[in-house]
Backbone as CSV, one residue per row, in Angstrom:
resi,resn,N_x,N_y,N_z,CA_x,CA_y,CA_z,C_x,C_y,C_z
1,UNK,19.659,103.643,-74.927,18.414,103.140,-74.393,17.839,104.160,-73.421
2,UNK,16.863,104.452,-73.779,15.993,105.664,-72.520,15.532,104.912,-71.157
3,UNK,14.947,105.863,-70.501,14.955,105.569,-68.973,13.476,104.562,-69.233
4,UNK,12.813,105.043,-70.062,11.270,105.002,-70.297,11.122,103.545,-71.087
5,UNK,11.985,102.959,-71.273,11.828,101.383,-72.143,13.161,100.432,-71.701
6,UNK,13.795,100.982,-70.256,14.618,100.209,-70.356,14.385,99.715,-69.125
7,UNK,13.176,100.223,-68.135,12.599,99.393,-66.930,11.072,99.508,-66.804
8,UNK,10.304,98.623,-67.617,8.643,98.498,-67.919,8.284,98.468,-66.843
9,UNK,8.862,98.080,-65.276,8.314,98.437,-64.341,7.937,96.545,-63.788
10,UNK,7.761,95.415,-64.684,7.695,94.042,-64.040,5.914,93.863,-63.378
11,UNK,5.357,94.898,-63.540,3.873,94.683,-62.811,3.840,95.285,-61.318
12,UNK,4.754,95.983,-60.061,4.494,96.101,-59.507,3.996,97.393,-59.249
13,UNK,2.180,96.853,-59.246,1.672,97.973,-59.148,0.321,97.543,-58.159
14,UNK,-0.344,97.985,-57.625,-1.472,97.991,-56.713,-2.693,97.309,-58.096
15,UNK,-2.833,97.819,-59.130,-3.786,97.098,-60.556,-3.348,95.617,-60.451
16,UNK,-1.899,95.650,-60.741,-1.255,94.331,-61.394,-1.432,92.980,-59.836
17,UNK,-1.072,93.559,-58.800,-1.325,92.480,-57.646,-2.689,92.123,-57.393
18,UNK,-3.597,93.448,-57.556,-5.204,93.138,-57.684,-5.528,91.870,-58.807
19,UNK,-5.320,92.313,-60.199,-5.698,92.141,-61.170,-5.115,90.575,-60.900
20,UNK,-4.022,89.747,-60.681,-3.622,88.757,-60.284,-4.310,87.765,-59.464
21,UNK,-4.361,88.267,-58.379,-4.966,87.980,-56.649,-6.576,87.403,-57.552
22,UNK,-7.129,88.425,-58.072,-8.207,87.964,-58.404,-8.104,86.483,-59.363
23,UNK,-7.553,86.444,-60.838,-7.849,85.896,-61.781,-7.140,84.437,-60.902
24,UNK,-6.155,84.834,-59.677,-5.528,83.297,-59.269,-6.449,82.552,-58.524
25,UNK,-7.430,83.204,-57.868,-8.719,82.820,-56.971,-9.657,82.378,-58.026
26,UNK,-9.827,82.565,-59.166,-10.528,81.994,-60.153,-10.266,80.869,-60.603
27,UNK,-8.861,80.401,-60.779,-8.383,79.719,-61.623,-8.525,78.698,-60.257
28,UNK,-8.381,78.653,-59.121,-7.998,77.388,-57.970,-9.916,77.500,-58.370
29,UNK,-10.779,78.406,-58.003,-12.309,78.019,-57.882,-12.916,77.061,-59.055
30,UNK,-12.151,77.618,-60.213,-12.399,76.751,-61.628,-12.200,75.178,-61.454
31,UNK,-10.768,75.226,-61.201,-10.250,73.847,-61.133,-10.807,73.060,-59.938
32,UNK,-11.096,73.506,-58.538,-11.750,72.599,-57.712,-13.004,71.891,-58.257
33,UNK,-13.845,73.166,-58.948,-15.231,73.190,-59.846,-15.334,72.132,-60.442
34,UNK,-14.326,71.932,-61.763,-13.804,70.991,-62.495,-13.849,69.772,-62.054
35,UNK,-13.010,69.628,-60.945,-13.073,68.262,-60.040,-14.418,67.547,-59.773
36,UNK,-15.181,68.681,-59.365,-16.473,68.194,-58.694,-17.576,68.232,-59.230
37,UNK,-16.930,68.048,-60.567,-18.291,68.258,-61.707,-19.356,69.429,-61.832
38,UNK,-18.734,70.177,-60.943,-20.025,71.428,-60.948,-19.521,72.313,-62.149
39,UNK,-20.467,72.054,-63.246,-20.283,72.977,-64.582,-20.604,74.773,-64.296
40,UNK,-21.902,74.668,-63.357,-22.239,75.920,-63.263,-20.838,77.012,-62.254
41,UNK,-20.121,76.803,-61.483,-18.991,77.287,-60.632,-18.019,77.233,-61.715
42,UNK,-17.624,76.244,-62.543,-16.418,76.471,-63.445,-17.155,77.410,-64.400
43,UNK,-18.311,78.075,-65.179,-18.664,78.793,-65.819,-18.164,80.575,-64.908
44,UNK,-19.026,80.646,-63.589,-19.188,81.398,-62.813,-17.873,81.637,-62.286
45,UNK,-16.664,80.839,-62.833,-15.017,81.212,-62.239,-14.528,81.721,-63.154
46,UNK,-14.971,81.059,-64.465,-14.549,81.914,-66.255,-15.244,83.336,-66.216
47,UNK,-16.167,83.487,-65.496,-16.873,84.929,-65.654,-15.238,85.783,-64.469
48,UNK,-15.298,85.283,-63.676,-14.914,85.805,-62.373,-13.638,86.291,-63.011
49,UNK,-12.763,85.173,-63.998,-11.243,85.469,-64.435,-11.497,86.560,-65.522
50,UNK,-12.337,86.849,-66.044,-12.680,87.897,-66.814,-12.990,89.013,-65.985
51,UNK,-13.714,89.294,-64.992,-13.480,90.464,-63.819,-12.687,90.269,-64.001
52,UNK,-11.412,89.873,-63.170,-9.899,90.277,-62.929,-9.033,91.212,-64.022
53,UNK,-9.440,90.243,-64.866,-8.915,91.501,-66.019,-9.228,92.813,-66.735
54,UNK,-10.547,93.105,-66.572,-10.947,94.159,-66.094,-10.825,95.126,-64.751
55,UNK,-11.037,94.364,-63.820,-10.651,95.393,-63.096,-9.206,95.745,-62.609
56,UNK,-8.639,95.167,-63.406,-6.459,95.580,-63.929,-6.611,96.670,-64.371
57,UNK,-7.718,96.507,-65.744,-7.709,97.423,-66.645,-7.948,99.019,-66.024
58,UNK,-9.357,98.871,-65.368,-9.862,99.733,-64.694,-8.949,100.472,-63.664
59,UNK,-8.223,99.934,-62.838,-7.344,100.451,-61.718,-6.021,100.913,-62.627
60,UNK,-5.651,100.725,-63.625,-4.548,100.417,-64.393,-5.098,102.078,-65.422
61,UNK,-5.935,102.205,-65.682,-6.712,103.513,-66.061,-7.148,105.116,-65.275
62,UNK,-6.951,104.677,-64.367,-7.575,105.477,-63.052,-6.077,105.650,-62.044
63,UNK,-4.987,105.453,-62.511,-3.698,105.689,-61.767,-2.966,104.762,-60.992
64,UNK,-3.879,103.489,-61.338,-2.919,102.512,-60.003,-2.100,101.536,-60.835
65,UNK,-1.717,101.657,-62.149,-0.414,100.841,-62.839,0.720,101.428,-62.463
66,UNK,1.587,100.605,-63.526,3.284,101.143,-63.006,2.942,102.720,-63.894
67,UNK,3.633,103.213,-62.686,3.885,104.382,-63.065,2.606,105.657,-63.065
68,UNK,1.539,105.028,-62.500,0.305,106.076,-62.461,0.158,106.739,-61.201
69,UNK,-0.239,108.182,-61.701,0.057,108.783,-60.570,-0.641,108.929,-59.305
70,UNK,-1.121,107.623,-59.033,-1.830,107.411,-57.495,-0.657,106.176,-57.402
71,UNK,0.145,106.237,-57.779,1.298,105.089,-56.760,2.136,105.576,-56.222
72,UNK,2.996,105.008,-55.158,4.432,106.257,-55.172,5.334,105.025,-55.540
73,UNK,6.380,105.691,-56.377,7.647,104.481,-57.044,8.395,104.507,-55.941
74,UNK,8.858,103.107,-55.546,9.587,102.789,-54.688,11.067,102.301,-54.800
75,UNK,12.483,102.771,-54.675,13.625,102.293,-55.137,13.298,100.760,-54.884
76,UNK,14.329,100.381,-55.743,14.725,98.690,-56.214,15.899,98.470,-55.552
């Protein structure tokens, strides 16, 4: 087993806590939304959880995933 597939790294990366942080602030804004009948905020939280995953992508492209070289790897 190589070094390179035998620790994917689990997400900790500056993208992956972004990319999270965001889509979890969506998902509580959705569901309060939900509650309170406001269709337009649960639409505008489905847009929002779609940012998040883009901008994973984006930071995740530009060096801030596991292993990109704007992170520094930190022992386990």
């Amino acid at each position: 087993m190589s070094t390179e597939t035998a620790d994917p790294g689990h997400g900790h990366s500056p993208a992956a806590w972004t990319a999270v942080t965001i889509m979890l602030v969506a998902f509580v804004v959705g569901t309060v939304a939900f509650f309170f009948d406001a269709q337009w905020l649960v639409w505008a939280s489905a847009g929002l959880l779609v940012v998040g995953l883009l901008v994973g992508w984006v930071l995740t492209r530009v060096g801030y995933g596991v292993g990109g070289s704007k992170v520094a790897e930190k022992a386990h």
